[in-house]
C-alpha atoms as one frame of an Amber mdcrd trajectory, in Angstrom:
protein
   0.000   0.000   0.000   2.822   2.371   0.887   4.428   1.720  -2.518   1.148
   2.459  -4.310   1.260   5.965  -2.847   4.409   6.675  -4.882   3.061   5.351
  -8.190   1.621   8.747  -9.347   4.882  10.449  -8.403   6.935   7.839 -10.263
   4.687   8.155 -13.304   4.981  11.956 -13.206   8.772  11.781 -12.986   8.766
   9.292 -15.842   6.650  11.582 -17.997   8.980  14.499 -17.256  11.985  12.369
 -18.235  10.229  11.284 -21.420   9.378  14.919 -22.198  12.968  16.018 -21.586
  14.255  13.200 -23.791  11.711  14.106 -26.458  12.730  17.767 -26.414  16.384
  16.756 -26.495  15.728  14.375 -29.393  13.824  17.050 -31.331  16.627  19.532
 -30.701  19.227  17.042 -31.906  17.038  16.186 -34.898  16.763  19.895 -35.763
  20.523  20.327 -35.422  21.063  17.305 -37.672  18.669  18.750 -40.243  20.557
  22.062 -40.202  23.883  20.285 -40.620  22.546  18.265 -43.567  21.413  21.351
 -45.460  23.635  22.137 -48.442  26.090  24.989 -48.424  25.151  27.593 -51.037
  27.512  29.893 -52.933  26.022  32.509 -55.263  28.530  33.971 -57.728  27.415
  37.157 -59.500  29.451  38.841 -62.234  28.986  42.419 -63.436  28.075  43.336
 -67.052  28.734  39.795 -68.289  26.533  38.843 -71.183  25.301  35.402 -72.109
  27.475  32.807 -73.861  30.720  34.240 -72.477  32.205  30.993 -71.202  34.061
  28.442 -73.264  31.558  25.706 -72.398  28.762  27.947 -73.686  30.363  27.892
 -77.111  32.403  31.082 -77.043  35.032  30.864 -79.790  37.772  32.829 -77.998
  37.329  32.818 -74.221  39.388  30.421 -72.087  37.465  29.592 -68.910  38.463
  26.055 -67.881  37.178  26.264 -64.310  33.692  27.571 -65.026  33.553  25.142
 -67.943  34.008  22.199 -65.563  31.096  23.390 -63.442  28.880  23.922 -66.482
  29.717  20.474 -67.877  28.912  18.855 -64.526  25.983  21.129 -63.729  22.853
  22.534 -65.331  22.868  25.476 -67.709  19.795  27.673 -68.119  20.078  28.848
 -71.709  17.248  31.389 -71.729  17.742  33.374 -68.531  16.497  36.970 -68.548
  17.350  39.620 -65.974  14.552  41.376 -64.063  16.212  44.800 -64.324  19.019
  45.329 -66.868  21.096  47.819 -64.864  23.287  47.367 -61.768  21.514  48.622
 -58.636  17.893  47.560 -59.301  19.110  44.212 -60.652  20.950  43.454 -57.423
  18.017  44.545 -55.270  15.843  42.231 -57.373  18.238  39.338 -56.710  18.085
  40.046 -52.976  14.316  40.526 -52.755  13.047  38.313 -55.577  10.912  41.175
 -56.932  10.765  43.342 -60.042  12.129  46.886 -59.667   8.633  48.265 -60.122
   7.586  46.383 -56.967  10.549  46.857 -54.604  11.023  50.429 -55.836  14.813
  50.705 -55.498  17.000  51.792 -58.414  19.112  54.541 -59.899  16.041  56.334
 -61.257  13.649  55.937 -58.316  13.378  57.963 -55.133  13.284  55.010 -52.718
  15.829  53.223 -50.545  16.046  49.585 -49.511  14.924  49.528 -45.881  15.757
  47.242 -42.972  12.202  45.870 -43.114  12.732  44.953 -46.751  16.102  43.422
 -45.940  14.461  41.033 -43.480  12.749  39.425 -46.489  15.906  38.985 -48.611
  17.532  35.631 -49.323  20.735  36.376 -47.283  18.737  37.324 -44.204  16.291
  34.435 -44.547  19.195  32.003 -44.831  20.878  33.532 -41.798  17.647  33.459
 -39.793  17.301  29.771 -40.599  20.660  28.635 -39.297  23.060  29.512 -42.111
  26.443  31.133 -41.515  26.223  34.035 -43.960  28.948  35.854 -45.888  29.277
  38.567 -48.518  32.333  39.415 -50.632  32.692  42.115 -53.279  30.434  44.789
 -54.746  27.314  45.286 -52.612  25.805  47.317 -55.434  22.515  48.332 -53.798
  23.663  51.982 -53.607  20.482  53.281 -51.936  19.648  51.781 -48.560  18.749
  53.027 -45.087  21.412  51.032 -43.224  24.470  52.448 -45.002  27.573  51.911
 -42.934  25.900  48.936 -41.243  25.594  46.443 -44.093  28.368  44.389 -42.493
  26.010  43.711 -39.558  23.649  41.864 -41.900  26.194  39.089 -42.428  28.393
  36.907 -40.244  31.306  37.646 -42.579  31.671  40.817 -44.651  34.420  42.010
 -46.958  32.791  44.267 -49.504  32.414  47.771 -50.881  29.755  50.248 -51.912
  29.896  52.050 -55.221  32.361  51.114 -57.939  35.807  49.761 -57.410  38.677
  50.149 -59.825  41.073  47.586 -61.226  43.630  48.698 -58.612  41.283  49.388
 -55.652  43.404  49.508 -52.516  43.800  53.301 -52.418  40.103  54.013 -52.887
  38.103  55.412 -49.983  35.208  53.001 -50.583  37.527  49.970 -50.763  39.192
  50.177 -47.352  38.161  46.568 -46.699  40.841  45.503 -49.156  43.693  47.695
 -47.885  45.410  44.818 -46.060  45.143  42.378 -48.969  48.233  40.696 -50.338
  46.868  41.050 -53.860  46.494  44.445 -55.531  44.010  43.744 -58.366  40.316
  43.633 -57.473  39.483  40.135 -58.746  42.315  38.234 -57.008  41.605  40.353
 -53.919  38.090  38.930 -53.918  39.610  35.472 -54.246  41.686  36.200 -51.161
  38.571  37.283 -49.265  36.720  34.131 -50.317  39.544  32.134 -48.720  39.196
  34.173 -45.519  35.490  33.378 -45.443  36.073  29.643 -45.910  38.616  29.739
 -43.082  36.016  31.376 -40.816  33.064  29.016 -41.218  31.940  27.113 -38.100
  31.725  23.349 -38.165  28.172  23.113 -36.829  26.327  25.175 -39.462  25.786
  25.187 -43.210  27.085  28.322 -44.892  25.900  30.688 -47.574  28.278  32.988
 -49.428  27.385  35.695 -51.925  30.313  36.777 -54.108  29.678  39.865 -56.206
  32.528  40.307 -58.670  33.313  43.740 -60.114  34.194  42.315 -63.522  33.952
  42.646 -66.450  32.302  46.022 -65.681  33.434  49.170 -67.463  34.928  50.560
 -64.245  37.546  47.816 -64.525  38.050  48.273 -68.252  38.890  51.984 -68.006
  41.100  51.743 -64.902  43.570  49.016 -65.912  46.007  51.779 -66.913  45.461
  54.451 -64.216  45.569  58.179 -64.942  45.840  57.769 -68.682  43.014  59.290
 -70.694  43.924  57.539 -73.937  44.029  54.167 -72.191  40.689  54.860 -70.476
  39.147  55.486 -73.902  40.637  52.259 -75.264  42.942  54.145 -77.614  46.105
  52.415 -76.428  46.558  48.865 -75.095  46.128  48.560 -71.329  49.244  46.399
 -71.058  51.429  49.370 -71.883  51.049  50.080 -68.178  54.314  48.765 -66.650
  52.638  47.031 -63.689  50.707  44.773 -66.070  53.823  43.430 -67.770  54.109
  39.703 -67.146  50.806  39.512 -65.270  48.751  36.389 -65.929  45.554  37.230
 -67.832  46.067  40.995 -67.981  49.177  41.394 -70.133  49.172  39.626 -73.500
  46.215  37.256 -73.154  43.881  37.447 -76.197  46.039  40.103 -77.878  47.207
  37.599 -80.481  43.674  36.333 -81.159  41.436  37.258 -84.054  38.928  39.274
 -82.036  35.721  39.892 -83.964  33.772  43.036 -83.123  30.235  43.764 -84.356
  29.965  44.838 -87.967  27.739  47.748 -86.873  30.379  49.227 -84.546  30.766
  52.940 -85.232  27.766  53.074 -87.563  24.585  55.138 -87.203  22.772  53.957
 -84.011  19.591  55.817 -84.936  18.788  53.242 -87.613  17.705  51.001 -84.718
  16.341  53.385 -82.067  15.497  56.946 -83.215  17.268  59.889 -81.647  13.988
  61.258 -80.269  13.848  58.125 -78.088  17.517  57.757 -77.169  20.086  60.447
 -77.863  23.445  58.655 -77.817  25.288  61.937 -77.184  23.723  62.233 -73.729
  26.106  59.926 -71.929  26.565  56.775 -73.959  28.692  57.833 -76.910  30.396
  60.749 -75.176  31.117  59.378 -71.732  30.405  56.037 -70.133  30.836  53.774
 -73.172  32.868  55.990 -75.475  35.236  53.152 -76.395  32.495  51.206 -78.216
  31.706  53.961 -80.702  34.840  53.449 -82.781  36.187  50.205 -84.204  39.748
  50.670 -82.924  38.848  51.240 -79.281  35.999  48.702 -79.369  38.470  45.913
 -80.121  40.565  46.955 -77.119  37.401  46.805 -74.999  36.753  43.230 -76.116
  40.310  42.165 -75.276  40.119  43.645 -71.766  36.583  42.295 -71.298  37.744
  38.759 -72.084  40.813  39.168 -69.857  38.608  40.153 -66.930  36.384  37.090
 -67.391  39.400  34.770 -67.502  40.800  36.432 -64.368  37.483  35.738 -62.625
  37.583  32.145 -63.853  40.904  31.666 -62.031  39.222  32.715 -58.763  36.387
  30.245 -59.417  38.985  27.500 -59.857  40.747  28.451 -56.625  37.387  28.374
 -54.831  36.680  24.835 -56.025  40.148  23.666 -54.944  39.611  25.122 -51.468
  36.210  23.479 -51.101  37.734  20.118 -51.961  40.696  20.615 -49.637  38.366
  21.496 -46.753  36.069  18.539 -47.414  33.169  20.782 -48.438  32.889  20.050
 -52.141  30.329  17.216 -51.883  27.680  19.358 -50.200  28.221  22.827 -51.679
  25.987  24.166 -54.442  27.373  26.829 -56.799  24.932  29.165 -58.546  26.283
  31.557 -61.180  24.617  34.569 -62.808  25.349  38.112 -63.978  23.546  41.330
 -63.086  22.840  41.907 -66.821  24.474  41.815 -70.224  25.922  44.631 -72.311
  25.936  46.088 -75.804  29.496  46.436 -77.100  29.118  48.028 -80.529  25.986
  46.128 -81.551  23.385  48.291 -83.331  26.004  51.038 -83.461  25.703  51.631
 -79.702  26.834  50.412 -76.296  25.642  50.050 -72.725  22.817  48.447 -70.809
  19.208  49.274 -69.763  17.635  48.159 -73.057  15.679  44.976 -73.750  17.850
  43.508 -76.488  18.936  39.935 -75.686  22.565  41.120 -75.557  21.561  43.130
 -72.471  18.677  41.101 -71.053  20.081  37.583 -71.267  22.684  36.437 -68.764
  24.919  33.403 -68.301  23.321  31.189 -65.669  24.197  27.750 -64.362  23.850
  25.676 -61.206  26.433  23.165 -60.076  25.052  20.705 -57.529  27.493  17.868
 -56.733  24.582  15.771 -55.431  22.918  15.564 -58.846  22.580  12.097 -60.390
  24.811  11.404 -63.369  21.977  11.741 -65.908  21.318  15.324 -64.771  24.912
  16.534 -65.028  25.793  18.593 -68.060  22.212  19.187 -69.195  20.896  22.399
 -70.742  17.460  23.759 -69.878  15.789  25.804 -72.628  12.783  27.048 -70.614
  12.307  30.771 -70.035  13.964  31.669 -66.730  13.914  34.948 -64.793  16.665
  36.135 -62.482  13.902  36.269 -59.859  13.794  32.464 -60.040  17.346  32.310
 -58.699  16.269  33.933 -55.421  13.482  31.415 -54.903  15.800  28.562 -55.899
  18.371  29.526 -53.270  15.682  29.399 -50.602  14.327  26.121 -51.944  17.753
  24.481 -51.674  17.795  25.572 -48.022  14.279  24.269 -47.384  12.878  27.758
 -46.754   9.430  28.815 -47.933   9.754  32.067 -49.961   7.814  35.123 -48.765
   4.579  35.847 -50.610   6.089  38.964 -52.214   8.751  37.006 -54.095   7.806
  36.617 -57.738  10.151  33.899 -58.995   9.797  30.117 -59.139  12.230  27.474
 -57.980  14.370  25.979 -60.744  14.788  22.672 -58.910  11.692  21.071 -60.526
  13.088  22.036 -63.944  16.357  20.335 -63.058  14.607  17.232 -61.734  12.255
  17.061 -64.689   9.160  17.155 -62.459   7.917  20.577 -63.634   5.154  20.153
 -66.227   3.589  23.624 -66.297   6.489  26.053 -66.673   5.900  29.578 -67.992
   5.496  30.074 -71.737   6.108  33.839 -71.641   8.091  36.336 -69.604   7.478
  40.032 -68.943  10.519  42.281 -69.382  11.073  45.829 -68.190  13.758  48.485
 -67.908  12.968  51.558 -65.826  16.405  53.210 -65.848  16.072  56.667 -67.429
  19.611  58.027 -67.110  21.642  58.906 -70.215  18.383  59.657 -72.067  17.285
  56.020 -71.844  13.536  55.524 -72.393  11.219  53.359 -70.311  11.057  49.958
 -71.969   8.573  47.141 -71.454   8.144  43.959 -73.370   7.487  40.272 -73.504
   9.342  37.176 -74.654   6.869  34.565 -75.872   7.903  31.578 -77.967   9.982
  32.813 -80.882   8.756  36.378 -80.409  10.085  39.420 -78.580   7.950  42.579
 -78.393   9.171  45.882 -76.889   7.417  49.198 -76.352   9.140  52.433 -75.288
   8.094  55.688 -73.633  10.355  58.719 -73.455  11.133  60.162 -70.020  13.929
  62.663 -70.426  14.667  63.022 -66.728  16.860  61.005 -64.407  14.137  60.030
 -61.895  10.536  58.869 -61.989   7.588  58.222 -59.676   4.907  55.526 -59.726
   2.562  57.629 -61.838   5.218  57.924 -64.546   5.192  54.168 -65.195   1.414
  53.942 -65.485   1.092  53.574 -69.259  -2.554  52.535 -69.308  -4.179  54.030
 -72.383  -0.919  55.612 -73.549   0.241  54.872 -77.068   3.854  53.665 -77.231
   6.274  56.177 -78.706   8.368  53.440 -80.316   7.963  49.705 -80.729  10.115
  46.761 -81.763   9.140  43.252 -82.822  11.642  40.465 -83.420  11.325  36.850
 -84.450  14.193  35.279 -82.532  14.096  32.026 -84.462  14.689  33.736 -87.807
  16.589  36.719 -86.422  18.424  35.785 -83.190  20.577  38.926 -83.405  17.444
  41.156 -83.339  18.500  43.114 -86.398  15.156  43.360 -88.197  12.318  45.236
 -86.544   9.104  43.687 -87.894   6.609  46.160 -86.408   5.526  47.655 -89.736
   5.285  44.276 -91.466   3.093  42.800 -88.727   0.830  45.793 -88.107  -2.721
  44.462 -87.843  -1.609  40.868 -87.254  -3.005  38.580 -84.582   0.414  37.891
 -83.014   1.313  41.574 -82.657  -2.072  42.345 -81.127  -1.619  39.494 -78.656
   1.893  40.616 -77.666   0.772  44.223 -77.201  -2.187  43.188 -75.049  -0.142
  40.828 -72.899   2.557  43.472 -72.317  -0.062  46.043 -71.315  -1.739  43.554
 -68.982   1.529  42.610 -67.263   2.434  46.295 -66.889  -0.893  47.115 -65.246
  -0.598  44.065 -62.967   2.870  45.170 -61.818   1.544  48.641 -60.981  -1.242
  47.081 -58.903   1.271  44.802 -57.176   3.343  47.864 -56.245   0.261  49.523
 -54.739  -0.586  46.426 -52.733   3.022  46.079 -51.620   3.153  49.687 -50.380
  -0.200  49.344 -48.602   0.740  46.106 -46.845   4.310  47.181 -46.004   4.104
  50.937 -45.248   7.025  50.815 -42.805   9.206  49.172 -45.476   8.889  52.114
 -47.879  11.200  55.066 -47.433  12.255  57.806 -49.828  15.857  58.907 -50.138
């Protein structure tokens, strides 16, 4: 009888022990799940257009390290950027939203806020157990936490604004002052190594590497303080410090570099001067070297050199991952912030909807892929916004409702049956006399409509084109004319396909404006003007 008195107490103690063991088991299970998550590295180049790796069929470029990843990974052959200019493109990668929705870019009045940052892929990864790092060009430019971006990552070695080829003396590149290297790309390689040396053993890691190449800021600064060299009028390797340097001295200078046949010809044959005056920044300043055949060739040589220099860093990264025992569980995702015109159509630069600007090199290397999935090419229409969602999907994180991309993993696995058949395109950068551009890629067709806005900045009302007749239009059949040389607007006036493309573009544009309104209404504290 006395023993029976203790039975409830014994049972209670037993239940407590079981509960403690259960909690402990669940905690250990959670820790195991975190440890099993893949490491994720996102490599982003700057101004690199599609097909500029050897494995993508480029006839000149030597990129053995990226080529290995492409041949063992998955290439997305039709990847279009959400915003074809630096700052808004990078904010779109972070947030997974079109520029018109997140509102941050060179031509808008808004800043990226801390509330918005909480819904970015780096922060979501960090909040879900990832050790987070950032190396290179932050590139957002307009954000409320300037001077504190380093606090958003566990590891930070980066810069705001533009770097130069030799960055260590620049005020905005103080992070690199103690580097052993003195050229920006190998400096970033050095910082990648520092990150890999810092990772803890009990967490997966995520690393975003934002290269500064092959951006024009690197092209013009290879030979410092020389105006002729900056304009591409003399070879960069006449600078004594480049003599004997791998990649940056003689590489590609003995090759038969082909530049566009239209280089130095009349650009207004393609886009009329009333829509885009080339003398307002493109031909007379930022991209001056692409408006003559002599200097354009020098641009191509330097451009290719910069890509090969970046490829060396990619190779060093892969060697380090293998040496540290990390290569079997680390996913590499590669993209560019946009492409670039380099003499095509008699012009240069970005912020237009030509494929040379809109399409980017994109591939995913996942060492866990089965053999039959390695080295495949996916032809489906892909948006850069899909990359954001894909990163989160690899980490097992549900994307926020505001993100507009789709995970690419089902495309890789072959389980996706209802992928998009069309993709809305937009460019809202209005600097250098660039017009607003909207369009759609659907099947073999690309349609573009333009509206002039001869000011640097715009507000929401300025991108409401409902009922407004386009000031200029382009129509291309990409199957018959992949170089987009023949504008078919006049020939197809009154046709069913042109009517359909116009209507779809207008519908997407109106939907994006409504999405911006809903976003502002539901996130008022996340919206802040500069």
